[in-house]
CSV table of C-alpha atoms in Angstrom, one decimal:
chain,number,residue,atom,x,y,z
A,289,UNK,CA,-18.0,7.3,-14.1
A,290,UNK,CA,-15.6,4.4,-14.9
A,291,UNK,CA,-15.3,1.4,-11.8
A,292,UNK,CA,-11.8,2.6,-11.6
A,293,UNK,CA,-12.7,6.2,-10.9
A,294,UNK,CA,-15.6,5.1,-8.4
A,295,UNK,CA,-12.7,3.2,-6.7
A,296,UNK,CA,-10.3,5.9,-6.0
A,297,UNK,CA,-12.9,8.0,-5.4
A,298,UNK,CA,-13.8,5.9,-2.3
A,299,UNK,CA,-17.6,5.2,-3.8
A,300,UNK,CA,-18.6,1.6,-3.9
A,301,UNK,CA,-17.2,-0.4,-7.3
A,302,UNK,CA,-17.4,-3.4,-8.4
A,303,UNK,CA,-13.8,-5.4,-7.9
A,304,UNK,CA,-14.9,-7.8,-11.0
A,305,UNK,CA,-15.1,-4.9,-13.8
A,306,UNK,CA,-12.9,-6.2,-16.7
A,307,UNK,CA,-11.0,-3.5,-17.0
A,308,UNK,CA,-9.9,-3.4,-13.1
A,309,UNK,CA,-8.9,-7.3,-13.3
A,310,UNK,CA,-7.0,-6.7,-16.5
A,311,UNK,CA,-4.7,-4.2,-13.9
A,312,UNK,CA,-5.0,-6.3,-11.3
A,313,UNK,CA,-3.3,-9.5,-13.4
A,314,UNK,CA,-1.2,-7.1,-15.1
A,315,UNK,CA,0.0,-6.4,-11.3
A,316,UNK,CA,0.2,-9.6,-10.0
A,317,UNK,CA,2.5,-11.1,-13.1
A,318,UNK,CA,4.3,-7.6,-12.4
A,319,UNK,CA,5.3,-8.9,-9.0
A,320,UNK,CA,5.8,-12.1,-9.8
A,321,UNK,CA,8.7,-11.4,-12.2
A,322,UNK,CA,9.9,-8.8,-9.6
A,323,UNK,CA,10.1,-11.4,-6.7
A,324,UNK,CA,11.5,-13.8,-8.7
A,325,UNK,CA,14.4,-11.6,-10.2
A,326,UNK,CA,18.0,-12.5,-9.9
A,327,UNK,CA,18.9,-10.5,-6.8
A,328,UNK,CA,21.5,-8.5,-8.4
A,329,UNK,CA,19.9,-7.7,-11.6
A,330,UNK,CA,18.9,-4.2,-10.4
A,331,UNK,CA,18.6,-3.0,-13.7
A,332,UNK,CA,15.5,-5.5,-14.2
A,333,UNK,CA,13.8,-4.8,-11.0
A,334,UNK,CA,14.2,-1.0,-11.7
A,335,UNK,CA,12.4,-1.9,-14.7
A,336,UNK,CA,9.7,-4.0,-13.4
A,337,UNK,CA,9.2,-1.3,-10.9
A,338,UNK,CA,8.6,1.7,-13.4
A,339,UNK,CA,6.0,-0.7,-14.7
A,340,UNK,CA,4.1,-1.4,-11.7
A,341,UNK,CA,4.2,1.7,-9.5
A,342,UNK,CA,2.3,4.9,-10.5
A,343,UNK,CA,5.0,6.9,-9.4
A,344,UNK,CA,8.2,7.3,-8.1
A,345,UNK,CA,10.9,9.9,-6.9
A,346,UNK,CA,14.7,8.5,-7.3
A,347,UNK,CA,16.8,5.5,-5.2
A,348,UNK,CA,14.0,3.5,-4.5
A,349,UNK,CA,14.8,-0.1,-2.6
A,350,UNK,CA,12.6,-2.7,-2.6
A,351,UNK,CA,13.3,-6.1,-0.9
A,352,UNK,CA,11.2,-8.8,-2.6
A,353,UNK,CA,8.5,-10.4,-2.4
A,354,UNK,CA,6.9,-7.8,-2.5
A,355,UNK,CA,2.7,-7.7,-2.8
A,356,UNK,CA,0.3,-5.3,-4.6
A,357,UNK,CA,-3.2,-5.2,-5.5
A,358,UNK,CA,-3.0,-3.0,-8.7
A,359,UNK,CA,0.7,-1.3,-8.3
A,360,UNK,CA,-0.3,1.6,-10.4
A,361,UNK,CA,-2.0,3.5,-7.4
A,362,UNK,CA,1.2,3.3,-5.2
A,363,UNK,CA,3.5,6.4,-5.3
A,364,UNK,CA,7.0,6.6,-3.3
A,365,UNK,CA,9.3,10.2,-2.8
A,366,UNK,CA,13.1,10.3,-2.9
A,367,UNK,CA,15.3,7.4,-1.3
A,368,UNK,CA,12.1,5.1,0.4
A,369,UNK,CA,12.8,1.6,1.2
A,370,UNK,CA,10.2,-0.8,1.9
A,371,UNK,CA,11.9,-4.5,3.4
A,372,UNK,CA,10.8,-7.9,2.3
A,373,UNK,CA,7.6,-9.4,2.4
A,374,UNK,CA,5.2,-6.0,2.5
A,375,UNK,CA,1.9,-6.1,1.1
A,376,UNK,CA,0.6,-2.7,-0.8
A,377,UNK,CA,-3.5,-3.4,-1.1
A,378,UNK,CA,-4.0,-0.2,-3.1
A,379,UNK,CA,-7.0,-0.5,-4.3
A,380,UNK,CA,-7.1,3.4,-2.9
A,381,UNK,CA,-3.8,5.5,-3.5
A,382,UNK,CA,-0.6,5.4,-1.5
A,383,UNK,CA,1.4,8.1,-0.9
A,384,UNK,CA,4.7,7.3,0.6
A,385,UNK,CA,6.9,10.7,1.3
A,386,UNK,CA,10.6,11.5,1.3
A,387,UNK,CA,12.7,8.7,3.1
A,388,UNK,CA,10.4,6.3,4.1
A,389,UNK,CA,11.8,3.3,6.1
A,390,UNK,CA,9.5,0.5,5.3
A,391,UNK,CA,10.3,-3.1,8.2
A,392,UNK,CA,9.6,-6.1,7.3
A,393,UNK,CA,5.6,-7.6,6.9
A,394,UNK,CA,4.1,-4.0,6.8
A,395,UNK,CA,0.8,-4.2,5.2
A,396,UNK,CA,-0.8,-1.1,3.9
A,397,UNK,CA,-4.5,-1.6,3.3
A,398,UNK,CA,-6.8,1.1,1.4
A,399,UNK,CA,-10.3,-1.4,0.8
A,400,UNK,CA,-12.6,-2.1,3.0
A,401,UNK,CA,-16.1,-3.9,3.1
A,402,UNK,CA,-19.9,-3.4,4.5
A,403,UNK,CA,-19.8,-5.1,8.1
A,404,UNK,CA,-23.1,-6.8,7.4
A,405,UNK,CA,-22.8,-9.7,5.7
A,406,UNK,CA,-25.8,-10.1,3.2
A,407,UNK,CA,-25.1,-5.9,2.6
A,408,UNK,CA,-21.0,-7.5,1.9
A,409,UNK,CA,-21.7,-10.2,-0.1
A,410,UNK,CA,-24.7,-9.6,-2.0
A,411,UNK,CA,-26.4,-12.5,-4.4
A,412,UNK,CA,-24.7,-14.4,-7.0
A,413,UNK,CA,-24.1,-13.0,-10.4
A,414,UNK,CA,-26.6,-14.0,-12.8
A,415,UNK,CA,-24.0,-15.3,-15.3
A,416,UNK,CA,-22.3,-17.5,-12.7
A,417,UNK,CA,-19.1,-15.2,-12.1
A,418,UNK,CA,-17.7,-15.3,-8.9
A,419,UNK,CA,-19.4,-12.1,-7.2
A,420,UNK,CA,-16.9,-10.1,-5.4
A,421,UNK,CA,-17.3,-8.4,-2.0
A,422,UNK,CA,-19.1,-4.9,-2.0
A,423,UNK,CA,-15.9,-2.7,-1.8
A,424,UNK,CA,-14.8,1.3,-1.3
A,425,UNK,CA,-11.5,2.7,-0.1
A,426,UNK,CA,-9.8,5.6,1.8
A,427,UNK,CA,-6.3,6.8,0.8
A,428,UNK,CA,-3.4,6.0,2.7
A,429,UNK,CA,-0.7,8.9,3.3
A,430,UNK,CA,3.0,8.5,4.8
A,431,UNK,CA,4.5,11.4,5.2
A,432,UNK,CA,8.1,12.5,4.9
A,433,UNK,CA,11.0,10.9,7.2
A,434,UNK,CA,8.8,8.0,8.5
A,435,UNK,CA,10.0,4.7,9.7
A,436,UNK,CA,7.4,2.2,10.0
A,437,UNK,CA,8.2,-0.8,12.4
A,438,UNK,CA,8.1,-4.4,11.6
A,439,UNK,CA,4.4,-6.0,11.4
A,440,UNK,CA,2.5,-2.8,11.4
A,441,UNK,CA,-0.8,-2.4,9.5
A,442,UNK,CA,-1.6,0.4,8.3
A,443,UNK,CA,-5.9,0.7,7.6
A,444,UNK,CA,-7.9,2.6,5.5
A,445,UNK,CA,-7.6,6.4,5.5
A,446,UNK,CA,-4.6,6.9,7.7
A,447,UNK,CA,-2.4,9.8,7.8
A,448,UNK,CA,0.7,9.4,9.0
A,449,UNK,CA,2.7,12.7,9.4
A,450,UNK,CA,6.2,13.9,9.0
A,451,UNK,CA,9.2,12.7,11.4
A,452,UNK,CA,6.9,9.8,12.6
A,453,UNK,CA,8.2,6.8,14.3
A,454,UNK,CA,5.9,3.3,14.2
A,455,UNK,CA,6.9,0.7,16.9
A,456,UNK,CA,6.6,-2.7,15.5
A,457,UNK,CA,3.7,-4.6,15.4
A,458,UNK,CA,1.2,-1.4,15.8
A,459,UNK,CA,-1.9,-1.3,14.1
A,460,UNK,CA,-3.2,2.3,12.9
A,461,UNK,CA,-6.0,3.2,12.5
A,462,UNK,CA,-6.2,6.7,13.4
A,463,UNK,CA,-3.8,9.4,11.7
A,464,UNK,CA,-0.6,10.0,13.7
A,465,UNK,CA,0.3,13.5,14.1
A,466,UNK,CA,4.0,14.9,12.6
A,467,UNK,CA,6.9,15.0,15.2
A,468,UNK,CA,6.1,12.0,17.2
A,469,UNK,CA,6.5,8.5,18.3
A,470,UNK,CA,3.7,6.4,18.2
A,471,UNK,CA,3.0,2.3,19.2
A,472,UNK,CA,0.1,-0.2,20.3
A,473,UNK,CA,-2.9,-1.1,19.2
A,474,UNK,CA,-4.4,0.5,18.5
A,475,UNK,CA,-1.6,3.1,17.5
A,476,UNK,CA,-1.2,6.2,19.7
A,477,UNK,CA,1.3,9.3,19.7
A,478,UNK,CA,3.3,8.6,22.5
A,479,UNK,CA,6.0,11.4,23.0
A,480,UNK,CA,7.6,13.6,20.6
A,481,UNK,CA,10.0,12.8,18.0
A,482,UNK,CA,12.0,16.1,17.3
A,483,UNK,CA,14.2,16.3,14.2
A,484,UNK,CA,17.8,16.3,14.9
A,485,UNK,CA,18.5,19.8,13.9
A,486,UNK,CA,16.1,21.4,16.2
């Protein structure tokens, strides 16, 4: 089993494999042409995007900057738009659905780390390469119709269901069921959010 496939199958990898750091600078260089694009040279950015993301449905908007871990593990439905300065860390995959409103300084995270130190850290690496943190991941899943509030962080393994509202600044941690609106932190369903045609 490749590091790559340990990593999105959530078992513990090892961030410094050469053949996840080649995706990783690929990524970052990806980004770093996409931020710095001429604003209106959409055709460039749509191209920059196909690139980076693993997959996407049509009229995708996305505000730079714009921050990634690896790019190719983030997937986006039909007419999603993610606003400036969001961080993807998709070490794990990312689902986003149909639709997707995306605020400002939303960070999705899909890593985590042992909460014992010498279990996260480990010993140096024999050859003197910087050893990185013991890592695994959990997907991440936005559902269809989902707006997603200004500041919110989204953690490992979350679920976030159709028709979902995110008040700013929440942090998830717990999946949010379909049909609602949710806030705080941490995030809780707070009343329903019915669809305007029921």
């Amino acid at each position: 089993m490749t590091e790559r496939e340990k990593m999105l199958a959530g078992l513990p990898y090892d961030c410094g494999d050469p053949a996840l750091l080649a995706q990783w600078h690929k990524a970052k260089d990806l980004v770093r042409d996409y931020n710095q694009a001429d604003s209106q040279d959409l055709q460039k950015k749509d191209a920059i995007l196909t690139a980076l993301l693993g997959g996407r449905g049509e009229r995708l908007w996305v505000t730079p900057p714009f921050y990634v871990d690896y790019g190719c593990n983030i997937f986006f439905g039909d007419n999603c738009e993610v606003n400036l300065n969001c961080v993807f860390l998709d070490s794990g995959r990312i689902t986003v659905g149909d639709n997707a409103l995306i605020a400002p300084n939303v960070q999705i995270y899909t890593a985590f780390h042992p909460t014992g130190g010498a279990e996260r850290i480990g010993g140096p690496k024999e050859e003197g390469d910087f050893a990185f943190c013991k890592t695994q991941t959990a997907p991440v899943t936005v559902g269809d119709n989902v707006w997603i509030g200004g500041g919110v962080i989204l953690l490992p393994g979350v679920t976030i269901g159709d028709n979902v509202v995110i008040g700013a600044g929440s942090v998830v941690a717990k999946d949010i069921p379909s049909n609602t609106i949710a806030y705080g932190n941490p995030c809780r369903a707070v009343r329903e959010n019915r669809p305007a045609n029921s």
